[in-house]
Coordinates of C-alpha atoms in Angstrom, one line a residue:
M1 CA 37.9 94.8 -52.9
H2 CA 38.6 97.5 -50.5
W3 CA 36.0 99.7 -52.3
L4 CA 33.6 97.0 -52.0
A5 CA 34.2 97.0 -48.4
V6 CA 33.8 100.8 -48.1
A7 CA 30.5 100.8 -50.0
I8 CA 29.2 97.8 -47.7
G9 CA 29.9 99.9 -44.5
G10 CA 28.2 102.9 -46.2
A11 CA 25.4 100.6 -46.8
L12 CA 25.0 99.6 -43.2
G13 CA 25.7 103.1 -41.9
A14 CA 22.7 104.5 -44.1
M15 CA 20.4 102.1 -43.3
G16 CA 21.3 102.6 -39.4
R17 CA 20.5 106.2 -40.0
Y18 CA 17.3 105.6 -41.7
G19 CA 16.3 103.4 -39.0
V20 CA 17.0 105.8 -36.3
T21 CA 15.9 109.1 -38.3
A22 CA 12.6 107.5 -39.7
H23 CA 11.5 105.0 -37.4
L24 CA 13.0 105.3 -33.6
L25 CA 13.4 109.3 -33.6
P26 CA 11.3 110.9 -36.3
A27 CA 11.4 114.6 -36.5
G28 CA 8.4 116.7 -35.5
A29 CA 7.5 120.1 -37.1
G30 CA 9.2 123.0 -35.3
R31 CA 11.2 120.7 -32.9
I32 CA 14.7 119.7 -33.0
P33 CA 15.4 116.7 -35.0
L34 CA 16.5 114.3 -32.3
G35 CA 17.0 111.4 -34.8
T36 CA 19.5 113.4 -36.9
L37 CA 21.0 114.9 -33.6
T38 CA 21.4 111.5 -32.1
V39 CA 23.0 109.7 -35.2
N40 CA 25.6 112.6 -35.3
V41 CA 26.4 112.4 -31.6
V42 CA 26.7 108.5 -31.4
G43 CA 28.5 108.6 -34.6
S44 CA 31.1 111.3 -33.3
F45 CA 31.6 109.0 -30.2
L46 CA 32.0 106.0 -32.4
M47 CA 34.6 108.2 -34.5
G48 CA 36.8 108.7 -31.3
V49 CA 36.6 105.1 -30.4
F50 CA 37.7 103.7 -33.5
F51 CA 40.3 106.3 -33.9
V52 CA 42.0 105.2 -31.0
L53 CA 41.4 101.6 -31.9
I54 CA 42.7 101.7 -35.5
V55 CA 45.2 104.9 -35.5
E56 CA 46.7 105.1 -32.0
R57 CA 46.5 101.5 -30.8
G58 CA 46.7 99.5 -34.2
L59 CA 44.1 97.0 -33.0
L60 CA 42.2 96.9 -36.2
S61 CA 44.1 96.8 -39.4
P62 CA 44.4 100.0 -41.3
E63 CA 42.3 98.6 -43.8
W64 CA 39.4 99.0 -41.4
R65 CA 40.0 102.5 -41.2
S66 CA 38.1 103.6 -44.4
V67 CA 35.7 100.9 -44.1
I68 CA 34.1 102.4 -40.8
T69 CA 35.1 105.9 -40.8
A70 CA 34.2 106.8 -44.3
G71 CA 32.2 103.9 -45.1
M72 CA 30.0 102.9 -42.1
L73 CA 30.4 106.3 -39.8
G74 CA 30.4 108.6 -43.0
A75 CA 27.1 107.3 -44.1
F76 CA 25.6 107.1 -40.6
T77 CA 26.1 110.7 -39.6
T78 CA 24.6 113.0 -41.8
F79 CA 26.0 116.8 -41.7
S80 CA 23.9 117.6 -44.8
T81 CA 20.7 116.6 -43.4
F82 CA 21.6 118.5 -40.4
S83 CA 22.2 121.6 -42.3
L84 CA 19.0 121.1 -44.2
E85 CA 17.1 120.6 -41.0
A86 CA 18.4 123.7 -39.6
F87 CA 17.8 125.9 -42.3
L88 CA 14.0 124.8 -42.6
L89 CA 13.5 125.3 -39.2
W90 CA 14.9 128.9 -39.7
Q91 CA 12.8 129.4 -42.8
H92 CA 9.8 128.4 -41.1
G93 CA 10.3 131.0 -38.3
H94 CA 11.6 128.7 -35.7
T95 CA 14.7 130.7 -35.4
Q96 CA 15.4 129.9 -31.7
V97 CA 14.7 126.2 -32.1
A98 CA 17.4 126.1 -35.3
L99 CA 20.0 128.0 -33.4
G100 CA 19.6 125.8 -30.5
Y101 CA 19.6 122.7 -32.8
V102 CA 22.9 124.0 -34.3
V103 CA 24.6 124.8 -30.9
V104 CA 23.7 121.5 -29.3
S105 CA 24.8 119.6 -32.3
I106 CA 28.3 121.2 -32.6
V107 CA 28.9 121.1 -29.0
A108 CA 27.4 117.7 -28.2
C109 CA 29.2 116.3 -31.5
L110 CA 32.6 117.6 -30.2
A111 CA 32.2 116.2 -26.7
A112 CA 31.2 113.0 -28.0
V113 CA 34.5 112.3 -30.4
A114 CA 36.6 113.7 -27.3
L115 CA 34.7 111.3 -24.9
G116 CA 35.1 108.5 -27.2
I117 CA 38.7 109.1 -27.8
H118 CA 39.4 109.6 -24.0
L119 CA 37.4 106.5 -22.8
T120 CA 38.8 104.2 -25.5
S121 CA 42.4 105.6 -24.7
R122 CA 42.0 104.5 -21.0
L123 CA 40.1 101.4 -21.7
V124 CA 42.5 99.9 -24.3

């Protein structure tokens, strides 16, 4: 039953990512893929929030950890897509944009997870 719950969480996360990257913020040629950047930053923030709620505070049962983190957020965020997009930007001669995308993604995602942990720890 737990495997099914993780799979459902993954399906929800994948649908959310598809909605953001394909419909809300589709990528343009030679530009930073804002959809992927957005889902990775938001997903990192939510990872920090749920880490506090599940692991540090125990407000959600441990069973929810894999459903939310591996399932929903694992499918919502997408390092493999980020990697391919950065590589394609570089390969098509947009070296500065690719480098900027990599730096902004890493810094923003680390900041987002830290912010999620910090805010949730203070609020809960």
